[in-house]
JSON list of C-alpha atoms in Angstrom, two decimals:
[
{"chain": "T", "resi": 1, "resn": "UNK", "atom": "CA", "xyz": [5.14, 14.92, -0.04]},
{"chain": "T", "resi": 2, "resn": "UNK", "atom": "CA", "xyz": [6.49, 11.63, 0.95]},
{"chain": "T", "resi": 3, "resn": "UNK", "atom": "CA", "xyz": [4.81, 9.89, -1.96]},
{"chain": "T", "resi": 4, "resn": "UNK", "atom": "CA", "xyz": [7.77, 10.60, -4.14]},
{"chain": "T", "resi": 5, "resn": "UNK", "atom": "CA", "xyz": [10.00, 8.65, -1.84]},
{"chain": "T", "resi": 6, "resn": "UNK", "atom": "CA", "xyz": [7.44, 5.89, -1.69]},
{"chain": "T", "resi": 7, "resn": "UNK", "atom": "CA", "xyz": [7.33, 5.82, -5.54]},
{"chain": "T", "resi": 8, "resn": "UNK", "atom": "CA", "xyz": [11.13, 5.72, -5.69]},
{"chain": "T", "resi": 9, "resn": "UNK", "atom": "CA", "xyz": [11.12, 2.75, -3.26]},
{"chain": "T", "resi": 10, "resn": "UNK", "atom": "CA", "xyz": [8.49, 0.95, -5.33]},
{"chain": "T", "resi": 11, "resn": "UNK", "atom": "CA", "xyz": [10.60, 1.60, -8.39]},
{"chain": "T", "resi": 12, "resn": "UNK", "atom": "CA", "xyz": [13.54, 0.13, -6.54]},
{"chain": "T", "resi": 13, "resn": "UNK", "atom": "CA", "xyz": [11.65, -3.15, -5.96]},
{"chain": "T", "resi": 14, "resn": "UNK", "atom": "CA", "xyz": [10.30, -3.22, -9.58]},
{"chain": "T", "resi": 15, "resn": "UNK", "atom": "CA", "xyz": [13.94, -2.81, -10.92]},
{"chain": "T", "resi": 16, "resn": "UNK", "atom": "CA", "xyz": [15.27, -5.44, -8.60]},
{"chain": "T", "resi": 17, "resn": "UNK", "atom": "CA", "xyz": [12.59, -7.90, -9.36]},
{"chain": "T", "resi": 18, "resn": "UNK", "atom": "CA", "xyz": [12.82, -7.15, -13.18]},
{"chain": "T", "resi": 19, "resn": "UNK", "atom": "CA", "xyz": [16.61, -7.89, -13.04]},
{"chain": "T", "resi": 20, "resn": "UNK", "atom": "CA", "xyz": [16.04, -11.11, -10.99]},
{"chain": "T", "resi": 21, "resn": "UNK", "atom": "CA", "xyz": [13.28, -12.31, -13.29]},
{"chain": "T", "resi": 22, "resn": "UNK", "atom": "CA", "xyz": [15.06, -11.15, -16.52]},
{"chain": "T", "resi": 23, "resn": "UNK", "atom": "CA", "xyz": [12.21, -8.90, -17.60]},
{"chain": "T", "resi": 24, "resn": "UNK", "atom": "CA", "xyz": [12.73, -6.67, -20.43]},
{"chain": "T", "resi": 25, "resn": "UNK", "atom": "CA", "xyz": [9.78, -4.42, -19.41]},
{"chain": "T", "resi": 26, "resn": "UNK", "atom": "CA", "xyz": [7.20, -4.03, -16.80]},
{"chain": "T", "resi": 27, "resn": "UNK", "atom": "CA", "xyz": [3.69, -3.35, -17.63]},
{"chain": "T", "resi": 28, "resn": "UNK", "atom": "CA", "xyz": [1.77, -3.35, -14.20]},
{"chain": "T", "resi": 29, "resn": "UNK", "atom": "CA", "xyz": [2.58, -2.92, -10.71]},
{"chain": "T", "resi": 30, "resn": "UNK", "atom": "CA", "xyz": [-0.04, -3.82, -8.15]},
{"chain": "T", "resi": 31, "resn": "UNK", "atom": "CA", "xyz": [0.06, -2.20, -4.64]},
{"chain": "T", "resi": 32, "resn": "UNK", "atom": "CA", "xyz": [-1.82, -2.69, -1.68]},
{"chain": "T", "resi": 33, "resn": "UNK", "atom": "CA", "xyz": [-2.33, 0.37, 0.43]},
{"chain": "T", "resi": 34, "resn": "UNK", "atom": "CA", "xyz": [-3.95, 0.28, 3.79]},
{"chain": "T", "resi": 35, "resn": "UNK", "atom": "CA", "xyz": [-6.60, 2.93, 4.43]},
{"chain": "T", "resi": 36, "resn": "UNK", "atom": "CA", "xyz": [-4.60, 3.94, 7.50]},
{"chain": "T", "resi": 37, "resn": "UNK", "atom": "CA", "xyz": [-1.03, 4.01, 5.87]},
{"chain": "T", "resi": 38, "resn": "UNK", "atom": "CA", "xyz": [-1.13, 7.88, 5.40]},
{"chain": "T", "resi": 39, "resn": "UNK", "atom": "CA", "xyz": [-0.54, 7.56, 1.68]},
{"chain": "T", "resi": 40, "resn": "UNK", "atom": "CA", "xyz": [-2.42, 9.61, -0.85]},
{"chain": "T", "resi": 41, "resn": "UNK", "atom": "CA", "xyz": [-3.16, 7.33, -3.90]},
{"chain": "T", "resi": 42, "resn": "UNK", "atom": "CA", "xyz": [-3.46, 10.14, -6.40]},
{"chain": "T", "resi": 43, "resn": "UNK", "atom": "CA", "xyz": [-0.09, 11.67, -5.48]},
{"chain": "T", "resi": 44, "resn": "UNK", "atom": "CA", "xyz": [1.55, 8.39, -5.54]},
{"chain": "T", "resi": 45, "resn": "UNK", "atom": "CA", "xyz": [0.07, 7.54, -9.06]},
{"chain": "T", "resi": 46, "resn": "UNK", "atom": "CA", "xyz": [1.56, 11.06, -10.23]},
{"chain": "T", "resi": 47, "resn": "UNK", "atom": "CA", "xyz": [4.89, 10.54, -8.58]},
{"chain": "T", "resi": 48, "resn": "UNK", "atom": "CA", "xyz": [5.22, 6.98, -9.89]},
{"chain": "T", "resi": 49, "resn": "UNK", "atom": "CA", "xyz": [4.64, 8.13, -13.43]},
{"chain": "T", "resi": 50, "resn": "UNK", "atom": "CA", "xyz": [7.50, 10.62, -13.08]},
{"chain": "T", "resi": 51, "resn": "UNK", "atom": "CA", "xyz": [10.13, 8.27, -11.46]},
{"chain": "T", "resi": 52, "resn": "UNK", "atom": "CA", "xyz": [9.56, 5.41, -13.99]},
{"chain": "T", "resi": 53, "resn": "UNK", "atom": "CA", "xyz": [10.54, 7.58, -17.05]},
{"chain": "T", "resi": 54, "resn": "UNK", "atom": "CA", "xyz": [13.69, 6.07, -18.64]},
{"chain": "T", "resi": 55, "resn": "UNK", "atom": "CA", "xyz": [13.41, 2.75, -16.61]},
{"chain": "T", "resi": 56, "resn": "UNK", "atom": "CA", "xyz": [12.29, -0.77, -17.27]},
{"chain": "T", "resi": 57, "resn": "UNK", "atom": "CA", "xyz": [8.79, 0.34, -15.75]},
{"chain": "T", "resi": 58, "resn": "UNK", "atom": "CA", "xyz": [8.38, 3.37, -18.09]},
{"chain": "T", "resi": 59, "resn": "UNK", "atom": "CA", "xyz": [4.63, 3.29, -19.18]},
{"chain": "T", "resi": 60, "resn": "UNK", "atom": "CA", "xyz": [3.67, 0.62, -16.56]},
{"chain": "T", "resi": 61, "resn": "UNK", "atom": "CA", "xyz": [0.23, 1.03, -14.95]},
{"chain": "T", "resi": 62, "resn": "UNK", "atom": "CA", "xyz": [0.23, 1.32, -11.17]},
{"chain": "T", "resi": 63, "resn": "UNK", "atom": "CA", "xyz": [-2.85, -0.33, -9.94]},
{"chain": "T", "resi": 64, "resn": "UNK", "atom": "CA", "xyz": [-3.81, 0.28, -6.22]},
{"chain": "T", "resi": 65, "resn": "UNK", "atom": "CA", "xyz": [-5.83, -2.12, -4.04]},
{"chain": "T", "resi": 66, "resn": "UNK", "atom": "CA", "xyz": [-7.05, -0.67, -0.92]},
{"chain": "T", "resi": 67, "resn": "UNK", "atom": "CA", "xyz": [-6.94, -2.63, 2.30]},
{"chain": "T", "resi": 68, "resn": "UNK", "atom": "CA", "xyz": [-9.30, -1.67, 5.04]},
{"chain": "T", "resi": 69, "resn": "UNK", "atom": "CA", "xyz": [-7.99, -0.68, 8.54]},
{"chain": "T", "resi": 70, "resn": "UNK", "atom": "CA", "xyz": [-8.45, -3.27, 11.16]},
{"chain": "T", "resi": 71, "resn": "UNK", "atom": "CA", "xyz": [-8.03, -3.41, 14.88]},
{"chain": "T", "resi": 72, "resn": "UNK", "atom": "CA", "xyz": [-8.77, -5.38, 17.89]},
{"chain": "T", "resi": 73, "resn": "UNK", "atom": "CA", "xyz": [-10.46, -4.11, 21.03]},
{"chain": "T", "resi": 74, "resn": "UNK", "atom": "CA", "xyz": [-9.01, -5.14, 24.24]},
{"chain": "T", "resi": 75, "resn": "UNK", "atom": "CA", "xyz": [-12.03, -4.55, 26.14]},
{"chain": "T", "resi": 76, "resn": "UNK", "atom": "CA", "xyz": [-14.44, -6.78, 24.25]},
{"chain": "T", "resi": 77, "resn": "UNK", "atom": "CA", "xyz": [-11.81, -8.97, 22.32]},
{"chain": "T", "resi": 78, "resn": "UNK", "atom": "CA", "xyz": [-13.51, -8.20, 18.85]},
{"chain": "T", "resi": 79, "resn": "UNK", "atom": "CA", "xyz": [-12.02, -7.41, 15.59]},
{"chain": "T", "resi": 80, "resn": "UNK", "atom": "CA", "xyz": [-13.33, -3.98, 14.16]},
{"chain": "T", "resi": 81, "resn": "UNK", "atom": "CA", "xyz": [-12.90, -2.17, 10.89]},
{"chain": "T", "resi": 82, "resn": "UNK", "atom": "CA", "xyz": [-11.27, 1.29, 11.19]},
{"chain": "T", "resi": 83, "resn": "UNK", "atom": "CA", "xyz": [-11.52, 4.38, 9.20]},
{"chain": "T", "resi": 84, "resn": "UNK", "atom": "CA", "xyz": [-9.46, 6.30, 11.71]},
{"chain": "T", "resi": 85, "resn": "UNK", "atom": "CA", "xyz": [-6.71, 5.37, 14.09]},
{"chain": "T", "resi": 86, "resn": "UNK", "atom": "CA", "xyz": [-8.54, 7.16, 17.11]},
{"chain": "T", "resi": 87, "resn": "UNK", "atom": "CA", "xyz": [-11.94, 5.66, 17.12]},
{"chain": "T", "resi": 88, "resn": "UNK", "atom": "CA", "xyz": [-13.92, 3.96, 20.04]},
{"chain": "T", "resi": 89, "resn": "UNK", "atom": "CA", "xyz": [-15.01, 0.35, 19.48]},
{"chain": "T", "resi": 90, "resn": "UNK", "atom": "CA", "xyz": [-18.41, 0.18, 17.88]},
{"chain": "T", "resi": 91, "resn": "UNK", "atom": "CA", "xyz": [-19.31, -2.92, 19.77]},
{"chain": "T", "resi": 92, "resn": "UNK", "atom": "CA", "xyz": [-18.57, -1.76, 23.45]},
{"chain": "T", "resi": 93, "resn": "UNK", "atom": "CA", "xyz": [-17.37, 1.75, 23.26]},
{"chain": "T", "resi": 94, "resn": "UNK", "atom": "CA", "xyz": [-13.98, 0.76, 24.50]},
{"chain": "T", "resi": 95, "resn": "UNK", "atom": "CA", "xyz": [-10.95, 2.95, 23.82]},
{"chain": "T", "resi": 96, "resn": "UNK", "atom": "CA", "xyz": [-8.43, 0.18, 23.89]},
{"chain": "T", "resi": 97, "resn": "UNK", "atom": "CA", "xyz": [-7.97, -0.67, 20.20]},
{"chain": "T", "resi": 98, "resn": "UNK", "atom": "CA", "xyz": [-4.80, -2.13, 18.84]},
{"chain": "T", "resi": 99, "resn": "UNK", "atom": "CA", "xyz": [-4.23, -1.76, 15.08]},
{"chain": "T", "resi": 100, "resn": "UNK", "atom": "CA", "xyz": [-3.90, -5.08, 13.39]},
{"chain": "T", "resi": 101, "resn": "UNK", "atom": "CA", "xyz": [-4.02, -4.28, 9.73]},
{"chain": "T", "resi": 102, "resn": "UNK", "atom": "CA", "xyz": [-4.49, -1.62, 7.03]},
{"chain": "T", "resi": 103, "resn": "UNK", "atom": "CA", "xyz": [-1.56, 0.46, 8.12]},
{"chain": "T", "resi": 104, "resn": "UNK", "atom": "CA", "xyz": [1.11, -0.49, 5.41]},
{"chain": "T", "resi": 105, "resn": "UNK", "atom": "CA", "xyz": [1.89, -0.44, 1.76]},
{"chain": "T", "resi": 106, "resn": "UNK", "atom": "CA", "xyz": [3.18, -3.44, -0.12]},
{"chain": "T", "resi": 107, "resn": "UNK", "atom": "CA", "xyz": [3.98, -4.48, -3.62]},
{"chain": "T", "resi": 108, "resn": "UNK", "atom": "CA", "xyz": [1.47, -7.38, -4.40]},
{"chain": "T", "resi": 109, "resn": "UNK", "atom": "CA", "xyz": [2.31, -8.11, -8.11]},
{"chain": "T", "resi": 110, "resn": "UNK", "atom": "CA", "xyz": [4.84, -7.08, -10.97]},
{"chain": "T", "resi": 111, "resn": "UNK", "atom": "CA", "xyz": [3.81, -8.13, -14.29]},
{"chain": "T", "resi": 112, "resn": "UNK", "atom": "CA", "xyz": [6.24, -7.89, -17.23]},
{"chain": "T", "resi": 113, "resn": "UNK", "atom": "CA", "xyz": [7.75, -9.68, -20.03]}
]
């Protein structure tokens, strides 16, 4: 389960930000997770709840925003939405799709006081 390592990485970002911004506590962390990022949001939620115990983020809500997978077809030069990395272009049937988005996870916001 790599979600535990991801939750620990998010916590590191949160703690670094809290220190830099002189936050006493963090109430909410907003993550953007791409549909093609190979991250299970429910598992990440569970792991985050565990790793924040005893930290500045204890009790913080983890809000997840999903980003659609996106690609560009080299055959017809169109941008397409992807639910899977190995799809054919729905416009032309081409197989030369280059992933352009929705394959990452990033922290969008850290709210605290």
